[in-house]
mmCIF file of C-alpha atoms in Angstrom:
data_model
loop_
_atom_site.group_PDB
_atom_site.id
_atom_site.type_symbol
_atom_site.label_atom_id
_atom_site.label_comp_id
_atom_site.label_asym_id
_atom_site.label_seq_id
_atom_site.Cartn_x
_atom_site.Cartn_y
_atom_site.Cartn_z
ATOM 1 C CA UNK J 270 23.129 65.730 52.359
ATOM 2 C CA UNK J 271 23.241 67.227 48.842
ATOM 3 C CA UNK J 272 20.678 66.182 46.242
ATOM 4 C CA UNK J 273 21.978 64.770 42.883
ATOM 5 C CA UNK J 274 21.206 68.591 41.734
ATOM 6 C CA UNK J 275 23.718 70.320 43.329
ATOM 7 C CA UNK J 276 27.080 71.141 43.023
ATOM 8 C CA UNK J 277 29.771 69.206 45.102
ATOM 9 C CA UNK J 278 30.600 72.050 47.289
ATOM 10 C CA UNK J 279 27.156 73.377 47.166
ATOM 11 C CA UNK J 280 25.206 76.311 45.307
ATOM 12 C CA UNK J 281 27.731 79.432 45.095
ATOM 13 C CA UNK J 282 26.144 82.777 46.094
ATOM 14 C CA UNK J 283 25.184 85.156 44.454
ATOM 15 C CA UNK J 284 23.128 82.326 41.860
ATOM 16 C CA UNK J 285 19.443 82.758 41.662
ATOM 17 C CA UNK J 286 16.588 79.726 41.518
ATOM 18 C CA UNK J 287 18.263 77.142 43.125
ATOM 19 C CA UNK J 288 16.145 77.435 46.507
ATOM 20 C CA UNK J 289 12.485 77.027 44.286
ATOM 21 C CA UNK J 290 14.136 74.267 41.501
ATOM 22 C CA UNK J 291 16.310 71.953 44.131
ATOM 23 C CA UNK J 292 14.616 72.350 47.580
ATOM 24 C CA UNK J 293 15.643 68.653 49.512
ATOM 25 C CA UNK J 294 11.868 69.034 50.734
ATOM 26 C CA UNK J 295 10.847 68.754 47.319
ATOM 27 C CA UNK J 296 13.007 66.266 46.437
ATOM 28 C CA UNK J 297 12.465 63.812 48.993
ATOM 29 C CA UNK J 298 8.494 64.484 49.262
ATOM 30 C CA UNK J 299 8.769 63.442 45.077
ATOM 31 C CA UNK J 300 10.137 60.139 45.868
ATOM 32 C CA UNK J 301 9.065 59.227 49.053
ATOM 33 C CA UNK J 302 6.296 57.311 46.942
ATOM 34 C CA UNK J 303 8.280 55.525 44.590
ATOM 35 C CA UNK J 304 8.770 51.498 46.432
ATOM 36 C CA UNK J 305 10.742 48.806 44.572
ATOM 37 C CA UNK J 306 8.627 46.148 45.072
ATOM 38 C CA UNK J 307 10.192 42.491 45.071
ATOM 39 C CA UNK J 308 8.317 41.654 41.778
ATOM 40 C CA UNK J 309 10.227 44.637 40.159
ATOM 41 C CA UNK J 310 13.612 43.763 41.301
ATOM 42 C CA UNK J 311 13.197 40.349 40.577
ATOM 43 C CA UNK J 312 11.894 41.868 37.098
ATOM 44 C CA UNK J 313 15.197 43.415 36.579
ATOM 45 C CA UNK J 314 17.664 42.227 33.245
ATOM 46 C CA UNK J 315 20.431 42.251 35.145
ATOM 47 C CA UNK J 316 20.874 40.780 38.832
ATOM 48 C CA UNK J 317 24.033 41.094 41.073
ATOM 49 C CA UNK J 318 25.143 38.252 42.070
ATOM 50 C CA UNK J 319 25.337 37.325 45.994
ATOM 51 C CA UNK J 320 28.837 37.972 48.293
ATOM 52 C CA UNK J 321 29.353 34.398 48.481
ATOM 53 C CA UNK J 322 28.985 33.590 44.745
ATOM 54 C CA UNK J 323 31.249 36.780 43.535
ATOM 55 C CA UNK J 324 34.151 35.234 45.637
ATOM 56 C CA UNK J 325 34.190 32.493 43.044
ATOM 57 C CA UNK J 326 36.736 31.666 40.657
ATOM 58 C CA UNK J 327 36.013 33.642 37.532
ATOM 59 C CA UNK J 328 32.912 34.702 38.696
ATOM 60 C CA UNK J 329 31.001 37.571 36.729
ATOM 61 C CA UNK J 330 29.629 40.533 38.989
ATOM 62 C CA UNK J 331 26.174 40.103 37.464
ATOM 63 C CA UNK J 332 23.775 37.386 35.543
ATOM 64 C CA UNK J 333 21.750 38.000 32.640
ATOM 65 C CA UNK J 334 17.976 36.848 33.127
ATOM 66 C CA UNK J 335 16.917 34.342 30.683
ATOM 67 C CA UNK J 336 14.357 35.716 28.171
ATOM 68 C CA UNK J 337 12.353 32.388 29.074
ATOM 69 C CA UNK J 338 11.808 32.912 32.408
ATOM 70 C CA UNK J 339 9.076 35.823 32.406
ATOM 71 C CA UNK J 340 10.572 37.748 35.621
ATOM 72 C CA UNK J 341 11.495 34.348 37.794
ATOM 73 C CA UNK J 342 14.587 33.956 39.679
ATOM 74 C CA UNK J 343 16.954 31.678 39.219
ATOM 75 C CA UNK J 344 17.068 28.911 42.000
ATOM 76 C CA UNK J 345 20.249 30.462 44.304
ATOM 77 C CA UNK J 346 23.151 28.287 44.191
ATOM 78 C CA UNK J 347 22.762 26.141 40.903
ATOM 79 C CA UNK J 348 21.113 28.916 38.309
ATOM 80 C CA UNK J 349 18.527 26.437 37.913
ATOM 81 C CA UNK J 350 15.704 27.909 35.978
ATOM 82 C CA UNK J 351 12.561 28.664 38.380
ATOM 83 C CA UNK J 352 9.436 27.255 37.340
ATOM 84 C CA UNK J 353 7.722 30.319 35.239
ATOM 85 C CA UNK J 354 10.596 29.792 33.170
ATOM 86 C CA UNK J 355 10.299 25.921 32.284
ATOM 87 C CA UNK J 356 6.569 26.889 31.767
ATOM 88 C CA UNK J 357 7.386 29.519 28.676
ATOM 89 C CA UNK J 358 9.805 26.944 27.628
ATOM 90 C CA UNK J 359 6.619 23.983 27.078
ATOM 91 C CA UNK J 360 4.460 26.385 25.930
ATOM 92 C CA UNK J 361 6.481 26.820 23.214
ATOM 93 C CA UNK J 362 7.255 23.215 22.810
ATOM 94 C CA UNK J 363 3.755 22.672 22.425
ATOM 95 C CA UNK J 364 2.953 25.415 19.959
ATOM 96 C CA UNK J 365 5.569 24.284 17.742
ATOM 97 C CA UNK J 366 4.458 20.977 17.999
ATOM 98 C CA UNK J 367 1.202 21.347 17.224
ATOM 99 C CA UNK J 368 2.202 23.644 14.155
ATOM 100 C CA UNK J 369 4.027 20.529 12.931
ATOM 101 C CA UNK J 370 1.288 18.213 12.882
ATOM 102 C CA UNK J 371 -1.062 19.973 11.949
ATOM 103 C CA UNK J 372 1.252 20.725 8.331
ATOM 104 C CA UNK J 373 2.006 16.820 8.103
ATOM 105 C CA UNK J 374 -1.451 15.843 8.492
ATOM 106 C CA UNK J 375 -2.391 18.326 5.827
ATOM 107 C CA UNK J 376 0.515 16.930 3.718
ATOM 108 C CA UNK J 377 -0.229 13.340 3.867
ATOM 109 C CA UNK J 378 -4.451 14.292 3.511
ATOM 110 C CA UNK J 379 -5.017 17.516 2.185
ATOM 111 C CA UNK J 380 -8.143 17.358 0.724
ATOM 112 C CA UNK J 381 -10.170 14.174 2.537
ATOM 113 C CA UNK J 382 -13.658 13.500 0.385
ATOM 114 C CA UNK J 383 -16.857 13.597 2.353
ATOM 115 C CA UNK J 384 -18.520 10.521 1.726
ATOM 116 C CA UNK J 385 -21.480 10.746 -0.243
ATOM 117 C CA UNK J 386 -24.335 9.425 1.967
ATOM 118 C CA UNK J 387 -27.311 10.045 -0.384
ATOM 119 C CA UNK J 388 -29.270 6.734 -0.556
ATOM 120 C CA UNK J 389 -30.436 5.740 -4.590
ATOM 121 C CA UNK J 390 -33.670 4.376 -5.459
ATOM 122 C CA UNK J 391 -34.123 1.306 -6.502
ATOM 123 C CA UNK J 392 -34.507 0.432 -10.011
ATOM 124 C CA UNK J 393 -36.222 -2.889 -11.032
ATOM 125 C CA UNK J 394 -36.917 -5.156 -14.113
ATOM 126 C CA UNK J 395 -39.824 -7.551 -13.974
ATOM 127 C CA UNK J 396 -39.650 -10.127 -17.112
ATOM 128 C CA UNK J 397 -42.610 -12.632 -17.110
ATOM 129 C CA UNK J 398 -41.935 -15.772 -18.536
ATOM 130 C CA UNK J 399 -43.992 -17.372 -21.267
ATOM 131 C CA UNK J 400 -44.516 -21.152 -21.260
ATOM 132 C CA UNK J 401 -44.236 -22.959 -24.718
ATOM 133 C CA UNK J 402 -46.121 -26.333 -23.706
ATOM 134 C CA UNK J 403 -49.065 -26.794 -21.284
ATOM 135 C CA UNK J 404 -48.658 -26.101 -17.884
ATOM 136 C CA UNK J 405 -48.124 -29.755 -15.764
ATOM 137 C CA UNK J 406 -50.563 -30.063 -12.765
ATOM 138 C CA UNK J 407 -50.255 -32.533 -9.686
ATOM 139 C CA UNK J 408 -49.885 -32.763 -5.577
ATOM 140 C CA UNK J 409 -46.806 -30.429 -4.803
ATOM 141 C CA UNK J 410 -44.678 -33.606 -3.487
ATOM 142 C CA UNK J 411 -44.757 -35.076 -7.251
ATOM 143 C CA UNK J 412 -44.428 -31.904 -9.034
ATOM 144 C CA UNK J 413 -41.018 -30.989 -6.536
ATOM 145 C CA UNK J 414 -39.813 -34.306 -7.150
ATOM 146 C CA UNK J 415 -40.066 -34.343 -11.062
ATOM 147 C CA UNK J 416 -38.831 -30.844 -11.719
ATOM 148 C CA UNK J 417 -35.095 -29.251 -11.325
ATOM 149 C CA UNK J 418 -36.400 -28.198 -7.944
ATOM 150 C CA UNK J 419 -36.381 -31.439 -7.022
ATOM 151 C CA UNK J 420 -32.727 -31.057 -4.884
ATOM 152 C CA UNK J 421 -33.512 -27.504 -3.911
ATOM 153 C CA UNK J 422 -33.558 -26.751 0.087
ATOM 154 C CA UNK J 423 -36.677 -25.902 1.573
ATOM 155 C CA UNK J 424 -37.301 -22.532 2.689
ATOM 156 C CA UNK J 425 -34.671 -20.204 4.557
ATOM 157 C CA UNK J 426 -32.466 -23.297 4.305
ATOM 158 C CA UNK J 427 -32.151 -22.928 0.965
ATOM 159 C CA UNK J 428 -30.517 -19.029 1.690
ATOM 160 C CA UNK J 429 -27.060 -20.514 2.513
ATOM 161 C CA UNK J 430 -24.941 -18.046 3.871
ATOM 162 C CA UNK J 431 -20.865 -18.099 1.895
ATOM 163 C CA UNK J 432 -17.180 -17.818 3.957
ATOM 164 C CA UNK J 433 -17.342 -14.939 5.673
ATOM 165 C CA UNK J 434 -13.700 -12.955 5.776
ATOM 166 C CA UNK J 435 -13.455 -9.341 6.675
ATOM 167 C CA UNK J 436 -12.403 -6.793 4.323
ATOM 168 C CA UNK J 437 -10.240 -3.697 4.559
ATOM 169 C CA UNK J 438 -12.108 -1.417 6.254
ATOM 170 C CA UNK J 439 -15.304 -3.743 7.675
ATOM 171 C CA UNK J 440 -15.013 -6.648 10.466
ATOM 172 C CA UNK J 441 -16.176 -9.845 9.864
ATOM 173 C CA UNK J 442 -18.610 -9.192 12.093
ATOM 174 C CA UNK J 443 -20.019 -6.321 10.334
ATOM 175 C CA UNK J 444 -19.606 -9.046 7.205
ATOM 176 C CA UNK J 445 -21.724 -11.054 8.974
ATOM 177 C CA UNK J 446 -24.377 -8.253 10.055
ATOM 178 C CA UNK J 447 -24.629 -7.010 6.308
ATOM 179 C CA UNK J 448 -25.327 -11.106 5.117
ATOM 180 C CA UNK J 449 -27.497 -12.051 8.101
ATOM 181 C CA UNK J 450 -29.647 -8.369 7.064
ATOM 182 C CA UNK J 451 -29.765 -9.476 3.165
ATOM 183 C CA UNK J 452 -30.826 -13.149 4.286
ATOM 184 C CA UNK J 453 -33.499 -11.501 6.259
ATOM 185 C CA UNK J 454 -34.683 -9.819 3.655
ATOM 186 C CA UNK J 455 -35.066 -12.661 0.862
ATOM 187 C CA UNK J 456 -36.824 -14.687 3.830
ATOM 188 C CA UNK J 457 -39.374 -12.084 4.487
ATOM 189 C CA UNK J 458 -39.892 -10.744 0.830
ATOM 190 C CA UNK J 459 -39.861 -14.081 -0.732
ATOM 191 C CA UNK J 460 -41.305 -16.724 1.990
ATOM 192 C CA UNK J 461 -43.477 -14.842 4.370
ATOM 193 C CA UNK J 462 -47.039 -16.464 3.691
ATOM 194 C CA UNK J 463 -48.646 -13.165 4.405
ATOM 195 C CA UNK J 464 -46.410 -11.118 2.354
ATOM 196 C CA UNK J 465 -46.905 -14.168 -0.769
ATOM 197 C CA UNK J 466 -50.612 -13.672 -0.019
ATOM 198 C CA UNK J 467 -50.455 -9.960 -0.348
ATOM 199 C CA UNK J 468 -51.839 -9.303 2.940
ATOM 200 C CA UNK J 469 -48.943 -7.792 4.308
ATOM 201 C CA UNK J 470 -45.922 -5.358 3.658
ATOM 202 C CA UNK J 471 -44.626 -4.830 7.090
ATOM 203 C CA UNK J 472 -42.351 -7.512 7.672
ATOM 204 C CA UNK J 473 -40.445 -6.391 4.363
ATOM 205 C CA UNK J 474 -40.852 -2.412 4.907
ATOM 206 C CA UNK J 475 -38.540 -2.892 8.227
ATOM 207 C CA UNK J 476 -35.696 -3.941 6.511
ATOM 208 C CA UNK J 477 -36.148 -0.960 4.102
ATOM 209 C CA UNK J 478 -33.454 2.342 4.513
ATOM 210 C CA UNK J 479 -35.542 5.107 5.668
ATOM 211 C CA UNK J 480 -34.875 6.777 2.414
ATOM 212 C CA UNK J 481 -36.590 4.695 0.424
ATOM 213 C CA UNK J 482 -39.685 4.526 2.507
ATOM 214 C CA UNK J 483 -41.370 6.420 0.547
ATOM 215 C CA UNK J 484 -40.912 5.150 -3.108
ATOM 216 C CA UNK J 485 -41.692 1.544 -1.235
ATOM 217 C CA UNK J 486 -44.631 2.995 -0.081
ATOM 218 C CA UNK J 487 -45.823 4.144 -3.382
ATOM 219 C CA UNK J 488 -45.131 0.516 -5.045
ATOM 220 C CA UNK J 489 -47.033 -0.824 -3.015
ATOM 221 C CA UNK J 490 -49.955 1.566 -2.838
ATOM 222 C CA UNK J 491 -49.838 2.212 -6.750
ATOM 223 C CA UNK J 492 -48.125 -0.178 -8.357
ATOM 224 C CA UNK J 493 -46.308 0.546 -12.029
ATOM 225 C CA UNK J 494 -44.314 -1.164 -14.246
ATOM 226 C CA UNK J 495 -42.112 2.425 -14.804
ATOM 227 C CA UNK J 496 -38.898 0.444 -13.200
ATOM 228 C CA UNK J 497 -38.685 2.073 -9.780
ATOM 229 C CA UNK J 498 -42.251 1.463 -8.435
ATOM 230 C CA UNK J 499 -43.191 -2.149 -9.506
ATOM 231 C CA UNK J 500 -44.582 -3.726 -6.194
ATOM 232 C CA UNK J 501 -42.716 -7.535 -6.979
ATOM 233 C CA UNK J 502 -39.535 -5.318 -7.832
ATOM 234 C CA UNK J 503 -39.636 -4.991 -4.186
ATOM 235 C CA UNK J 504 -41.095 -8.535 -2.921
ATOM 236 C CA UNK J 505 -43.045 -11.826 -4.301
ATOM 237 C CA UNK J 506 -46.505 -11.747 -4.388
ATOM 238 C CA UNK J 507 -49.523 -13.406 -5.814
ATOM 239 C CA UNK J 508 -52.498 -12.114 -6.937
ATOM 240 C CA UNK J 509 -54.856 -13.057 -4.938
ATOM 241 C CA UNK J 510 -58.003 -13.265 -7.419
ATOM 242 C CA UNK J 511 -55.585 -15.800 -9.522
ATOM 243 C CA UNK J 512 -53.525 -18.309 -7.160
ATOM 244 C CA UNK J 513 -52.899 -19.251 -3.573
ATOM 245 C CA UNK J 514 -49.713 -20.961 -2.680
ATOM 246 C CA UNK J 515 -50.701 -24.390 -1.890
ATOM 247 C CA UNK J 516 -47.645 -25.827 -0.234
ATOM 248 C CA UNK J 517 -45.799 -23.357 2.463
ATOM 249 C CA UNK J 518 -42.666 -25.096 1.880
ATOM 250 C CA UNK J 519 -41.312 -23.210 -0.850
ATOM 251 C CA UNK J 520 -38.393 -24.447 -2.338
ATOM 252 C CA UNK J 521 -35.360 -22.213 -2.823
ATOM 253 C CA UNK J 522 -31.568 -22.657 -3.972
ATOM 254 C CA UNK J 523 -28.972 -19.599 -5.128
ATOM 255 C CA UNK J 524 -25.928 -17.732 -3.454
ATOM 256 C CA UNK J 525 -24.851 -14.391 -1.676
ATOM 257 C CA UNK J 526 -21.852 -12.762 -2.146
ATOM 258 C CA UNK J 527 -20.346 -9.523 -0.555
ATOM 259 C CA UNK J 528 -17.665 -7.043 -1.439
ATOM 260 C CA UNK J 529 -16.213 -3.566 -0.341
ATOM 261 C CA UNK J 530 -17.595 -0.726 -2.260
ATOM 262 C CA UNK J 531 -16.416 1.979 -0.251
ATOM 263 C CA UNK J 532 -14.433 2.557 3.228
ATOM 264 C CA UNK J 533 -17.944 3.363 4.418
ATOM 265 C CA UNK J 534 -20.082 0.586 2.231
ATOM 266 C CA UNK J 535 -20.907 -2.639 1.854
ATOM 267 C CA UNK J 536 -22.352 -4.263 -0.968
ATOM 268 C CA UNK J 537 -24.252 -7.859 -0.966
ATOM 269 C CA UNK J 538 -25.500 -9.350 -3.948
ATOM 270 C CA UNK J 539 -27.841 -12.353 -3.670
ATOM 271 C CA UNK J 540 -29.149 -14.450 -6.517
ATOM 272 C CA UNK J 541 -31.910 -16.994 -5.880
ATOM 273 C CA UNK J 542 -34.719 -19.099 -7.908
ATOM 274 C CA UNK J 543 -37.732 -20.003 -5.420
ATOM 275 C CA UNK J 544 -39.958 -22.469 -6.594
ATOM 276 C CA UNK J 545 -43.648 -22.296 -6.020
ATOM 277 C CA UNK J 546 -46.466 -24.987 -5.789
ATOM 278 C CA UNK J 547 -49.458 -22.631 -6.182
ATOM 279 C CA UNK J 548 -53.578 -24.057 -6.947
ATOM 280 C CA UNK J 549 -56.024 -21.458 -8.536
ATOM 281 C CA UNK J 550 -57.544 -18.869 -5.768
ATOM 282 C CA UNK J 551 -60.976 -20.185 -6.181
ATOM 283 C CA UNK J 552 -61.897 -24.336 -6.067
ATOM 284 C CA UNK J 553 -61.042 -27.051 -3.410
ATOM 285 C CA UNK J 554 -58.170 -26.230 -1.839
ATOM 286 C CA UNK J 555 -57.715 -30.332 -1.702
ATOM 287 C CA UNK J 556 -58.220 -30.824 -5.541
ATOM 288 C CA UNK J 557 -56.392 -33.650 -6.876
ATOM 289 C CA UNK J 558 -54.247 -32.716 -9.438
ATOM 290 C CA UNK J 559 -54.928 -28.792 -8.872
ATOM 291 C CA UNK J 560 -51.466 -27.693 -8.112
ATOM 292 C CA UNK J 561 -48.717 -26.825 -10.543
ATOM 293 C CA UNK J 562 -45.046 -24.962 -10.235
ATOM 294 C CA UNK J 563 -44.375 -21.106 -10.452
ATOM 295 C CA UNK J 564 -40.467 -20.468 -10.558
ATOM 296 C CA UNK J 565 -39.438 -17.305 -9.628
ATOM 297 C CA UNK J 566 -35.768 -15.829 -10.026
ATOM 298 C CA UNK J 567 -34.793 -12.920 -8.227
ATOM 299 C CA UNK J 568 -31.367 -11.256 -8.835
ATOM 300 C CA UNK J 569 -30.615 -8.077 -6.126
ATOM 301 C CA UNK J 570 -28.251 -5.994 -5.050
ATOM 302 C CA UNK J 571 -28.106 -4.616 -1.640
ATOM 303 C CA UNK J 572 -26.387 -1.807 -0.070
ATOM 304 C CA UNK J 573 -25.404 -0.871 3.496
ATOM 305 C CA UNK J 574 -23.380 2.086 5.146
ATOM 306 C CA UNK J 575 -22.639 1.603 9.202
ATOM 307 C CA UNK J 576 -25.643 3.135 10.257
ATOM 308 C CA UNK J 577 -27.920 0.308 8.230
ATOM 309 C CA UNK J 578 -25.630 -2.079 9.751
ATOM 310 C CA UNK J 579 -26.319 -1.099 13.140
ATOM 311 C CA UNK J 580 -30.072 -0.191 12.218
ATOM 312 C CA UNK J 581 -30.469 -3.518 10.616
ATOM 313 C CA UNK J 582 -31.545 -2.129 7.627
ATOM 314 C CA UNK J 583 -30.900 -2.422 3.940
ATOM 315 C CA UNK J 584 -30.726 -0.095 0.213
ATOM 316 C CA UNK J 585 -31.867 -1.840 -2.380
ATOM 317 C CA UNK J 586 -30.360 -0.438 -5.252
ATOM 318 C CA UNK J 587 -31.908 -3.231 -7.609
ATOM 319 C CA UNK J 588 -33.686 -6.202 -8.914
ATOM 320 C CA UNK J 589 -33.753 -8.378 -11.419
ATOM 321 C CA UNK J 590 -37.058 -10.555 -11.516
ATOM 322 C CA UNK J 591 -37.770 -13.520 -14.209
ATOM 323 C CA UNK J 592 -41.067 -15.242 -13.055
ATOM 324 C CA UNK J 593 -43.039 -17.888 -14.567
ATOM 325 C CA UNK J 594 -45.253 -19.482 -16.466
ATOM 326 C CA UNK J 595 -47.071 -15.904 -16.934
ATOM 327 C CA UNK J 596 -48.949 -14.373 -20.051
ATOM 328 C CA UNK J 597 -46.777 -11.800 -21.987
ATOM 329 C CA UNK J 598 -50.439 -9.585 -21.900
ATOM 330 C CA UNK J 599 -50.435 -9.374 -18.012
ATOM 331 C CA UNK J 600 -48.132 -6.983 -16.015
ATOM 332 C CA UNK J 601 -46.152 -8.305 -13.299
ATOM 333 C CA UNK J 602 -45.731 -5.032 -11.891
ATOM 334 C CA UNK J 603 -48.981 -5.109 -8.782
ATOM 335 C CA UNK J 604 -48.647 -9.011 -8.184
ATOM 336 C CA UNK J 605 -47.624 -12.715 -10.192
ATOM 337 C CA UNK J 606 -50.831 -14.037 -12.157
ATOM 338 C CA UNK J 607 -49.440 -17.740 -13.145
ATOM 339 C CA UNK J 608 -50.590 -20.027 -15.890
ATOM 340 C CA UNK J 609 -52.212 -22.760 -13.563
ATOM 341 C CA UNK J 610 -52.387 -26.979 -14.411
ATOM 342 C CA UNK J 611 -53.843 -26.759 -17.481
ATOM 343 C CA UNK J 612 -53.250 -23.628 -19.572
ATOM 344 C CA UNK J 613 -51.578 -23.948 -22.957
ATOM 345 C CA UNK J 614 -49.217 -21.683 -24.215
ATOM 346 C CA UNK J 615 -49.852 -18.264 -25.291
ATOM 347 C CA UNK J 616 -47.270 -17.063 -27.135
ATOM 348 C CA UNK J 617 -44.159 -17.235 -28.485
ATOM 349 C CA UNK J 618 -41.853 -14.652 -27.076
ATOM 350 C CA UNK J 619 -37.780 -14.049 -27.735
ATOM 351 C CA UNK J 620 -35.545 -16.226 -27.251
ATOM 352 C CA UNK J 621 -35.912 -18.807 -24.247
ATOM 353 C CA UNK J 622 -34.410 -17.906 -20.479
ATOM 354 C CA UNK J 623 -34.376 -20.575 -18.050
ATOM 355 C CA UNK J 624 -34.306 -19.228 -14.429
ATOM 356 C CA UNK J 625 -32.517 -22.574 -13.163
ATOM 357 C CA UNK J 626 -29.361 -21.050 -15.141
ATOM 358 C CA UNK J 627 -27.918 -18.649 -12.723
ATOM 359 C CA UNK J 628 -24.499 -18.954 -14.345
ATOM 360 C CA UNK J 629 -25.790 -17.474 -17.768
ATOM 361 C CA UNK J 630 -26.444 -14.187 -18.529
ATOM 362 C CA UNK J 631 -29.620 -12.720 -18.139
ATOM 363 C CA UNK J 632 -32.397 -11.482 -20.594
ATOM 364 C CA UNK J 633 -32.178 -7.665 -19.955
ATOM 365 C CA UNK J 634 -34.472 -6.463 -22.733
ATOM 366 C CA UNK J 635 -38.226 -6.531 -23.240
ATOM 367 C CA UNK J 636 -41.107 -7.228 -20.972
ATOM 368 C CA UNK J 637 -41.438 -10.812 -21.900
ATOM 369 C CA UNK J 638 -39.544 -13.987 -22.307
ATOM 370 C CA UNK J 639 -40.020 -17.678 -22.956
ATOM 371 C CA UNK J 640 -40.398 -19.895 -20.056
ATOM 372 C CA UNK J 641 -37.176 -23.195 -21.394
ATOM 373 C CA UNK J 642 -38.747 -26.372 -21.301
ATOM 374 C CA UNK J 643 -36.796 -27.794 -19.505
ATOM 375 C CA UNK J 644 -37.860 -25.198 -16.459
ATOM 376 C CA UNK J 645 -41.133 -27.054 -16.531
ATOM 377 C CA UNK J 646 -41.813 -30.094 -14.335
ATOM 378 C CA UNK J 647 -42.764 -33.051 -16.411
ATOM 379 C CA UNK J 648 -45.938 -34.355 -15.557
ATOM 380 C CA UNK J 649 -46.369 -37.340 -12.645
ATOM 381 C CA UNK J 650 -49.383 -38.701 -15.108
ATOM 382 C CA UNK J 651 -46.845 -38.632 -18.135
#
């Protein structure tokens, strides 16, 4: 057998080199080695197709392997692409659809805001309320009954909670959560005995946003009329070298009302007057005659994101307090100091509020105001 080297009828004499370039030994010895494996024929561009599938009507001598198919064979028979191919094929499905959301999501959002979750202080005004005739005195029962209080619930009853609906991006259960947390906190702040004694801060402090621990903390410990760190910006309390509450059921009557702030926020607003029968801190607690009425308004504004919700926690962002009858010479900022059955008037301050008025707009400027007569019980002797 010749190798592909030589001539058809051989290597003529008389020609040099062709026993050390051509030698069959050589030849065969250099590709004994070389095996084509199955993967490489099956590797192969073109394949030849089979006896039986050549005999065919217009059938081609060869197929061309599908770019797809990553060195599979076709399934014999059917040209069926074998399962490496259908593989490539969803790969690149996949990619390209996973290019194409990714550039409509960034079309239809491109540049989402991260919420801002920084929690404000609270900021508080503290007006005390000067009276402009004595201050009434009698059992709690006839001073309730002869003042505007006189219809007012008594205690958390009077915290009436409104329609609850849900908004756009909050349930109306979380609705409910963020009311039930703001009614929670006027009941503790406002009605707790221990808390109106000044004994206590805990029962309000729980309901406080870790974030403004610390400025509460600081109220109470050091109170100042600056408006961020006045202790009754924060809660109602008496001080207790001045007046006791002498009848625990406080009357109370004023509204909540909620709204949407943010996709992540609600806000709840409450606005309440809570009504006070209080007796001076030192006498018979029994005196006849030794109570009289100490209105306080308080106007806040709460805030909660979905971790207070589920913390049962609140932001207060701020408070509006009117409280009276109260010198214009004391401050209001450490604890209430009320005019008691008795005490005449001691000035004559701007122009009269009336904390029964919830639908009129509040005195926002100075430290003082004038307590409206007709805020003040008339008297059960009169």
């Amino acid at each position: 057998m010749a190798v592909p080297a030589d001539p058809p009828d051989g290597t003529p004499e008389g020609i040099g080199g062709g026993d050390e370039e051509f030698r069959r030994e050589d030849y065969e010895y250099e590709y004994r080695s070389v095996v084509f494996d199955e993967d490489f024929v099956r590797a192969a561009r073109l394949q030849e197709f089979s006896a039986e599938e050549r005999v065919g009507e217009h059938a081609r001598a060869v197929r061309s392997r599908s770019l797809w198919s990553g060195g599979g064979t076709a399934r014999p028979g059917n040209g069926t692409p074998s399962r490496s191919a259908r593989q490539g094929l969803l790969l690149v499905l996949l990619i390209a659809l996973a290019f194409s959301s990714a550039v409509y999501l960034g079309l239809r959002n491109p540049a989402a805001p991260v919420p801002d979750t920084r929690t404000e202080p609270l900021t508080s005004t503290v007006v005390p309320l000067a009276p402009t005739v004595p201050v009434p005195g009698g059992q709690p029962a006839d001073l309730y009954a002869n003042s505007p209080a006189a219809d007012f619930r008594v205690g958390a009853a009077g915290i009436a909670m409104p329609a609850v609906r849900r908004t756009r991006h909050f349930t109306d259960g979380q609705v409910v959560t963020a009311l039930s947390i703001a009614k929670d906190y006027l009941v503790q702040s406002s009605l707790d005995p221990d808390v109106l004694a000044g004994t206590a801060t805990r029962p309000v402090r729980v309901l406080v946003d870790p974030d403004q621990l610390d400025q509460f903390d600081r109220s109470m410990a050091s109170p100042s009329g600056d408006g961020r760190h006045a202790a009754t910006g924060w809660l109602v309390r008496f001080d207790p070298g001045t007046a006791v509450v002498a009848d625990s059921r406080v009357r109370v009557s004023g509204n909540l009302a909620f709204d949407e702030v943010s996709p992540d926020e609600l806000e709840v607003t409450t606005d309440h007057t809570f009504v006070y029968a209080v007796r001076p801190a030192t006498g018979a607690p029994s005196a006849a005659d030794g109570a009289s009425l100490f209105t306080v308004r308080r106007e806040l504004r709460l805030r909660f994101d979905r971790e207070d919700l589920a913390s049962r926690r609140a932001e207060l962002l701020s408070a509006h307090v009117m409280a009276g009858p109260q010198s214009c010479s004391t401050e209001p900022a450490e604890g209430f100091r009320p005019l008691l059955a008795g005490a005449g008037p001691t000035t004559v301050g701007p122009a009269a509020s009336d904390p029964y008025a919830s639908g009129h707009p509040r005195r926002s400027t100075g430290l003082c105001g004038v307590l409206a007569p007709a805020a003040t019980p008339v008297s059960p002797a009169g």
